[in-house]
Amino acid sequence: MADSFENTGLSPVLCAMAAQAGLTEPTPIQAAAIPAILQGRDILATAPTGTGKTAAYALPLIQTLLETRKARMVLVLLPTRDLVLQTAKVFLHCMGAATGRGKTTSQPLVPVVPIIGGTDRTEQTQALVEATSDLTRPCTQILIATPGRLLDLVLAGQCSLDDCASLVLDEGDRLLSAEFLDETSALLDHLPKPRQTLVFSATRPDEQANLLASLLYKPQEITVEREPLKRGPIRQGALFMEDTQKVAFLKTFFSRAPKTRSIVFVRTKAEADLLASTLRKAGFAAAPLHADLTQERRTSTLASFGAGRLFILVATDVAARGLDITAVAQVINYDVPEQPETYLHRIGRTGRGGQKGSALTLCAATERKRLRQVEVGAGVKLRILSPEQALPTEQETQKNRRAR
């Protein structure tokens, strides 16, 4: 396996870009995927979050576009708006042109166009036109999109996928799940063949095997094992209580730590709205975060949370995918997640940047079996806490009072 970007087959130009982006040596997923992508092979990769998978496909695809002498498009599909924006930023960063959300410090070598719902369609169609208007180079572009909005543009005749030479399904397990399958399949019908297809997932559900077999041609399979999550900087625990006691517990918890930046995870959008409203009425700076929010409200909520004007996000899993927020002190699972991978995604919002974090799971009697399954699958052992142990300490409470 390649031990340097030079040995992956990347050109000196791309190696320099990687170094400029702060990538000093390839991660296992990058070392395995980059050579195969440069060879034009299909990829079926299973890798957990945080292994560098975005750069694993971004770098070789950028090189392919730079070397082309004909019109060519790279299409990256992702399940959420924030993941689209985050991935666009990685592509721009790899080309030395990234700043904030969708803005650049310089003209990127290849146009990057994010397509997401909840934003002005006119602006997006104009961006598509501008990306193909430079007559001094082949018509190349990187299109990064959620399936729903992109399908709307395609069906309206405002976006053509005829030049798509490489398709990436990032979080492919979710894009091929029942939640997104209809939209993803409809887009596949508009893509040319043959093409290169790259599928990156955190998991590989058995029920998707036949679908993947029809989608990929002799793929190189890559698996990066997840290291068991160590307790390290994230203090993890579980508190047994009935569902009817959970709201009262949260009110007590946040009364002791009202300025602790926290994310409370719930299962549904309705639960997020209801719990956030309940906490606000109790005097806490809380807001919901879910996929039904407009992009403007979502952006405003995240900005307030990041700036310290808002301290509690009540979020669904879909909405929280791809969030890049530092200094989240506390993650609370309002209920036990369905899958170990979901648990790891949730608690991965805290303990970032070397800071200490805490993850607490509220577990009803009917959820105890699932809690054990999560522990086994995630490679963790949660400490079972009493209510008093789960609440902020007196020292932490005093610290919060001084901060008011």
Coordinates of C-alpha atoms in Angstrom, one line a residue:
M1 CA 0.0 0.0 0.0
A2 CA 1.3 3.5 -0.9
D3 CA 3.1 5.3 1.9
S4 CA 3.1 8.7 0.2
F5 CA 0.9 10.6 -2.1
E6 CA 3.7 10.4 -4.7
N7 CA 3.4 6.6 -4.7
T8 CA -0.4 6.6 -5.2
G9 CA -0.1 7.8 -8.8
L10 CA -1.1 11.4 -8.2
S11 CA 0.8 13.9 -10.4
P12 CA 3.3 16.4 -8.9
V13 CA 0.6 19.1 -9.2
L14 CA -1.9 17.1 -7.2
C15 CA 0.7 16.1 -4.6
A16 CA 1.5 19.7 -4.2
M17 CA -2.2 20.5 -3.8
A18 CA -2.5 17.8 -1.2
A19 CA 0.5 19.2 0.8
Q20 CA -1.0 22.7 0.5
A21 CA -4.2 21.3 1.9
G22 CA -2.3 19.9 4.9
L23 CA -2.4 16.3 3.8
T24 CA 1.1 15.0 4.5
E25 CA 0.6 11.2 3.9
P26 CA -2.3 9.1 2.7
T27 CA -4.7 7.5 5.2
P28 CA -5.4 3.8 4.6
I29 CA -8.5 4.6 2.5
Q30 CA -6.7 7.1 0.5
A31 CA -3.7 4.8 -0.2
A32 CA -6.0 2.0 -1.4
A33 CA -8.6 4.1 -3.3
I34 CA -6.5 6.7 -5.2
P35 CA -4.6 4.3 -7.5
A36 CA -7.7 2.4 -8.4
I37 CA -9.7 5.6 -9.2
L38 CA -6.8 6.9 -11.3
Q39 CA -7.0 3.6 -13.2
G40 CA -10.7 4.2 -13.9
R41 CA -11.9 1.3 -11.8
D42 CA -15.2 1.2 -9.9
I43 CA -14.9 1.3 -6.2
L44 CA -16.9 -0.3 -3.3
A45 CA -15.4 1.1 -0.2
T46 CA -16.5 0.7 3.4
A47 CA -14.9 3.1 5.8
P48 CA -16.0 4.9 9.0
T49 CA -16.3 8.6 9.3
G50 CA -13.1 10.5 9.9
T51 CA -10.8 8.3 7.7
G52 CA -10.3 10.8 4.9
K53 CA -12.6 9.2 2.4
T54 CA -13.6 12.5 0.8
A55 CA -10.1 13.4 -0.2
A56 CA -9.6 9.8 -1.2
Y57 CA -11.9 10.4 -4.2
A58 CA -11.5 14.2 -4.5
L59 CA -7.8 14.2 -5.3
P60 CA -7.8 11.6 -8.1
L61 CA -11.0 12.9 -9.7
I62 CA -9.6 16.5 -9.8
Q63 CA -6.5 15.1 -11.5
T64 CA -8.7 13.2 -14.1
L65 CA -10.6 16.4 -14.9
L66 CA -7.4 18.4 -15.2
E67 CA -6.0 15.9 -17.7
T68 CA -9.1 15.6 -19.8
R69 CA -9.3 17.1 -23.3
K70 CA -13.1 16.8 -23.6
A71 CA -16.2 17.8 -21.8
R72 CA -16.4 15.8 -18.5
M73 CA -18.4 16.0 -15.3
V74 CA -17.9 14.5 -11.9
L75 CA -21.1 14.0 -10.0
V76 CA -21.1 13.5 -6.2
L77 CA -24.4 12.6 -4.5
L78 CA -24.8 12.9 -0.7
P79 CA -27.9 12.6 1.5
T80 CA -27.9 16.0 3.2
R81 CA -27.3 19.7 2.5
D82 CA -24.6 20.1 5.1
L83 CA -22.7 17.1 3.7
V84 CA -22.9 18.7 0.2
L85 CA -21.5 22.0 1.4
Q86 CA -18.8 20.3 3.5
T87 CA -17.8 18.1 0.6
A88 CA -17.7 21.1 -1.8
K89 CA -15.4 22.8 0.7
V90 CA -13.0 19.7 0.7
F91 CA -12.8 19.8 -3.1
L92 CA -12.1 23.5 -3.0
H93 CA -9.6 23.1 -0.2
C94 CA -7.8 20.4 -2.3
M95 CA -7.5 22.9 -5.1
G96 CA -6.3 25.7 -2.7
A97 CA -9.4 27.8 -3.1
A98 CA -11.6 27.2 0.0
T99 CA -12.8 29.7 2.5
G100 CA -16.4 29.7 3.9
R101 CA -19.6 28.1 2.9
G102 CA -19.4 27.9 -0.9
K103 CA -17.0 30.9 -1.3
T104 CA -13.5 30.8 -2.7
T105 CA -10.3 32.8 -2.3
S106 CA -9.4 32.3 -5.9
Q107 CA -10.8 30.7 -9.0
P108 CA -10.6 26.9 -8.6
L109 CA -8.9 24.9 -11.3
V110 CA -12.2 23.1 -11.9
P111 CA -15.6 24.7 -11.1
V112 CA -17.4 23.2 -8.1
V113 CA -21.2 23.6 -8.1
P114 CA -23.2 22.6 -5.0
I115 CA -26.8 21.8 -5.6
I116 CA -29.1 21.6 -2.5
G117 CA -32.7 22.1 -1.6
G118 CA -33.9 25.0 0.5
T119 CA -32.0 27.6 -1.6
D120 CA -32.8 29.7 -4.7
R121 CA -33.0 27.5 -7.8
T122 CA -32.3 30.5 -10.0
E123 CA -28.9 31.0 -8.3
Q124 CA -28.1 27.3 -8.8
T125 CA -29.0 27.2 -12.4
Q126 CA -26.9 30.3 -13.0
A127 CA -24.0 28.6 -11.3
L128 CA -24.4 25.7 -13.7
V129 CA -24.3 28.1 -16.6
E130 CA -21.2 29.9 -15.4
A131 CA -19.4 26.6 -14.7
T132 CA -19.7 25.7 -18.4
S133 CA -19.1 29.2 -19.9
D134 CA -15.3 29.3 -19.9
L135 CA -14.3 28.7 -23.6
T136 CA -10.6 28.6 -22.8
R137 CA -10.7 25.1 -21.4
P138 CA -12.7 21.9 -21.8
C139 CA -16.2 22.0 -20.3
T140 CA -15.4 20.3 -17.0
Q141 CA -17.2 20.7 -13.6
I142 CA -17.7 19.0 -10.3
L143 CA -21.3 18.8 -9.4
I144 CA -22.1 18.0 -5.7
A145 CA -25.7 17.5 -4.9
T146 CA -28.5 16.1 -2.8
P147 CA -30.7 13.7 -5.0
G148 CA -34.0 15.6 -4.6
R149 CA -33.0 19.0 -5.8
L150 CA -30.7 17.7 -8.6
L151 CA -33.6 15.5 -9.9
D152 CA -35.9 18.5 -9.9
L153 CA -33.3 20.4 -12.1
V154 CA -32.8 17.5 -14.4
L155 CA -36.5 16.9 -15.0
A156 CA -37.0 20.6 -15.6
G157 CA -34.3 20.6 -18.3
Q158 CA -32.1 22.9 -16.3
C159 CA -29.3 20.5 -15.8
S160 CA -27.8 17.8 -18.1
L161 CA -25.9 14.8 -16.8
D162 CA -24.9 13.7 -20.3
D163 CA -21.2 14.5 -19.7
C164 CA -21.0 12.6 -16.4
A165 CA -18.0 10.3 -16.5
S166 CA -17.6 9.6 -12.8
L167 CA -20.3 9.1 -10.2
V168 CA -19.7 9.1 -6.5
L169 CA -22.3 7.9 -4.0
D170 CA -21.0 9.1 -0.7
E171 CA -22.8 7.5 2.2
G172 CA -24.0 5.1 -0.4
D173 CA -25.7 2.9 2.2
R174 CA -28.1 5.8 2.9
L175 CA -28.5 6.9 -0.7
L176 CA -29.6 3.3 -1.6
S177 CA -31.9 2.9 1.4
A178 CA -35.6 3.3 1.1
E179 CA -35.4 6.9 2.2
F180 CA -33.5 8.0 -1.0
L181 CA -33.7 5.1 -3.4
D182 CA -36.4 6.4 -5.6
E183 CA -34.6 9.7 -6.3
T184 CA -31.2 8.1 -6.6
S185 CA -32.6 5.5 -9.1
A186 CA -34.3 8.2 -11.1
L187 CA -31.0 10.1 -11.4
L188 CA -29.2 6.9 -12.4
D189 CA -31.5 6.6 -15.4
H190 CA -30.3 10.0 -16.6
L191 CA -26.6 9.1 -16.4
P192 CA -24.6 7.8 -19.4
K193 CA -23.0 4.4 -19.7
P194 CA -20.2 3.4 -19.4
R195 CA -19.1 5.5 -16.5
Q196 CA -16.9 5.1 -13.4
T197 CA -18.9 4.6 -10.2
L198 CA -17.5 5.0 -6.7
V199 CA -19.5 4.0 -3.7
F200 CA -18.3 4.9 -0.2
S201 CA -20.3 3.8 2.9
A202 CA -19.9 3.4 6.6
T203 CA -21.8 0.1 6.4
R204 CA -22.7 -2.4 3.7
P205 CA -26.3 -3.7 4.3
D206 CA -26.9 -7.3 3.0
E207 CA -30.1 -6.2 1.4
Q208 CA -28.3 -3.8 -0.9
A209 CA -25.9 -6.5 -2.4
N210 CA -27.9 -7.1 -5.6
L211 CA -28.4 -3.4 -6.2
L212 CA -24.7 -2.7 -5.8
A213 CA -23.9 -5.6 -8.1
S214 CA -26.0 -4.0 -10.8
L215 CA -24.5 -0.6 -10.2
L216 CA -20.8 -1.5 -10.2
Y217 CA -18.5 -3.2 -12.8
K218 CA -15.8 -5.4 -11.3
P219 CA -15.3 -3.0 -8.4
Q220 CA -12.2 -3.0 -6.3
E221 CA -13.5 -3.6 -2.8
I222 CA -11.9 -1.7 0.0
T223 CA -12.6 -2.1 3.7
V224 CA -11.1 0.1 6.4
E225 CA -11.8 -1.4 9.8
R226 CA -13.2 0.9 12.5
E227 CA -11.0 1.0 15.6
P228 CA -12.9 0.4 18.8
L229 CA -13.9 3.7 20.2
K230 CA -11.9 4.4 23.4
R231 CA -13.4 6.3 26.2
G232 CA -10.4 8.7 26.0
P233 CA -11.6 12.3 25.8
I234 CA -15.3 11.3 25.6
R235 CA -16.9 10.3 28.9
Q236 CA -19.7 7.9 28.0
G237 CA -22.5 6.7 30.2
A238 CA -26.1 5.5 30.2
L239 CA -29.0 6.4 32.6
F240 CA -31.9 4.0 33.0
M241 CA -35.3 5.8 33.2
E242 CA -38.8 5.6 31.8
D243 CA -39.7 7.7 28.8
T244 CA -42.1 9.8 30.9
Q245 CA -39.1 10.9 33.1
K246 CA -36.8 12.1 30.3
V247 CA -38.1 15.6 29.8
A248 CA -38.0 16.4 33.5
F249 CA -34.4 15.0 33.7
L250 CA -33.3 17.3 30.8
K251 CA -34.8 20.3 32.5
T252 CA -32.9 19.5 35.7
F253 CA -29.7 18.8 33.7
F254 CA -29.8 22.1 31.8
S255 CA -30.8 24.1 34.9
R256 CA -27.5 23.1 36.3
A257 CA -25.6 23.7 33.0
P258 CA -27.6 26.2 31.0
K259 CA -24.6 27.4 29.0
T260 CA -23.2 24.0 28.2
R261 CA -23.1 23.7 24.4
S262 CA -25.1 20.5 23.9
I263 CA -26.8 18.4 21.2
V264 CA -29.8 16.3 22.1
F265 CA -30.5 13.6 19.5
V266 CA -34.0 12.4 18.9
R267 CA -35.5 10.1 16.2
T268 CA -38.0 12.2 14.4
K269 CA -38.5 15.8 13.2
A270 CA -41.7 16.0 15.2
E271 CA -39.9 15.0 18.4
A272 CA -37.2 17.6 17.7
D273 CA -39.8 20.4 17.3
L274 CA -41.7 19.4 20.4
L275 CA -38.7 18.9 22.7
A276 CA -37.0 22.1 21.6
S277 CA -40.3 24.0 22.2
T278 CA -40.6 22.4 25.6
L279 CA -37.1 23.4 26.6
R280 CA -37.5 27.0 25.3
K281 CA -40.7 27.4 27.3
A282 CA -38.7 26.3 30.3
G283 CA -36.3 29.1 29.7
F284 CA -33.4 27.4 27.9
A285 CA -31.8 28.6 24.7
A286 CA -32.8 25.6 22.5
A287 CA -33.7 25.1 18.9
P288 CA -34.6 22.2 16.6
L289 CA -32.4 21.0 13.7
H290 CA -34.0 18.7 11.1
A291 CA -34.3 18.3 7.4
D292 CA -37.6 20.2 7.1
L293 CA -36.1 23.5 8.1
T294 CA -35.4 26.0 5.4
Q295 CA -31.7 26.4 4.5
E296 CA -31.9 30.0 5.8
R297 CA -33.2 28.9 9.2
R298 CA -30.8 26.0 9.4
T299 CA -27.8 28.3 8.7
S300 CA -29.1 30.8 11.2
T301 CA -29.5 28.1 13.9
L302 CA -26.0 26.7 13.3
A303 CA -24.5 30.2 13.3
S304 CA -26.2 31.0 16.7
F305 CA -25.1 27.8 18.1
G306 CA -21.5 28.3 17.0
A307 CA -21.5 31.9 18.3
G308 CA -22.8 31.0 21.7
R309 CA -26.2 32.6 21.4
L310 CA -27.8 29.2 21.4
F311 CA -26.7 26.4 23.7
I312 CA -29.0 23.4 22.9
L313 CA -29.6 21.8 19.5
V314 CA -32.4 19.2 19.4
A315 CA -31.4 17.3 16.3
T316 CA -32.3 14.3 14.1
D317 CA -29.6 12.1 12.8
V318 CA -30.1 13.1 9.2
A319 CA -29.7 16.8 10.1
A320 CA -26.6 16.3 12.2
R321 CA -24.7 14.3 9.5
G322 CA -21.6 16.3 8.5
L323 CA -21.9 19.0 11.2
D324 CA -18.5 20.5 11.8
I325 CA -18.8 22.2 15.1
T326 CA -16.1 22.4 17.7
A327 CA -16.6 22.8 21.5
V328 CA -19.7 20.7 21.9
A329 CA -19.4 19.7 25.5
Q330 CA -22.3 17.3 25.8
V331 CA -24.2 14.9 23.5
I332 CA -27.4 13.4 24.9
N333 CA -29.2 10.5 23.3
Y334 CA -32.8 11.0 24.2
D335 CA -33.3 7.4 23.3
V336 CA -31.0 4.5 22.4
P337 CA -29.9 4.7 18.7
E338 CA -31.1 1.9 16.4
Q339 CA -27.6 1.1 15.1
P340 CA -24.1 1.2 16.5
E341 CA -22.9 3.4 13.6
T342 CA -25.6 5.9 14.5
Y343 CA -24.3 6.0 18.1
L344 CA -20.8 6.6 16.9
H345 CA -21.9 9.4 14.5
R346 CA -23.8 11.0 17.4
I347 CA -21.1 11.0 20.0
G348 CA -18.6 12.0 17.4
R349 CA -20.0 15.5 17.6
T350 CA -18.3 16.0 21.0
G351 CA -14.7 15.6 22.2
R352 CA -13.4 17.3 19.0
G353 CA -10.1 19.2 18.7
G354 CA -8.6 17.5 21.7
Q355 CA -11.3 18.8 24.0
K356 CA -13.0 16.7 26.6
G357 CA -16.5 15.6 25.8
S358 CA -19.4 13.8 27.4
A359 CA -22.1 11.5 25.9
L360 CA -25.1 10.4 27.9
T361 CA -27.7 7.9 26.7
L362 CA -31.2 7.9 28.3
C363 CA -32.4 4.3 28.2
A364 CA -36.0 3.1 28.9
A365 CA -36.6 -0.4 30.1
T366 CA -37.8 -1.4 26.6
E367 CA -34.5 -0.2 25.1
R368 CA -32.0 -2.1 27.3
K369 CA -31.6 -5.0 24.8
R370 CA -30.8 -2.5 22.1
L371 CA -28.4 -0.7 24.3
R372 CA -26.4 -3.9 24.7
Q373 CA -26.4 -4.4 20.9
V374 CA -25.1 -0.9 20.4
E375 CA -22.3 -1.5 23.0
V376 CA -21.2 -4.7 21.2
G377 CA -21.4 -3.2 17.7
A378 CA -19.6 0.0 18.6
G379 CA -17.0 -1.7 20.7
V380 CA -17.8 0.3 23.8
K381 CA -18.9 -0.3 27.4
L382 CA -21.1 2.3 28.8
R383 CA -21.0 3.1 32.5
I384 CA -24.4 2.8 34.1
L385 CA -25.1 6.0 36.0
S386 CA -27.4 7.1 38.8
P387 CA -29.4 10.3 38.2
E388 CA -27.1 12.2 40.4
Q389 CA -24.0 10.9 38.7
A390 CA -25.5 11.8 35.3
L391 CA -26.1 15.4 36.3
P392 CA -23.4 18.1 36.2
T393 CA -21.3 18.2 39.4
E394 CA -21.6 21.1 41.9
Q395 CA -18.3 22.4 40.6
E396 CA -19.6 22.4 37.0
T397 CA -22.8 24.0 38.2
Q398 CA -21.0 26.9 39.9
K399 CA -18.8 27.4 36.8
N400 CA -22.0 27.7 34.7
R401 CA -23.5 30.2 37.2
R402 CA -20.4 32.4 37.0
A403 CA -20.6 32.3 33.2
R404 CA -24.2 33.7 33.1

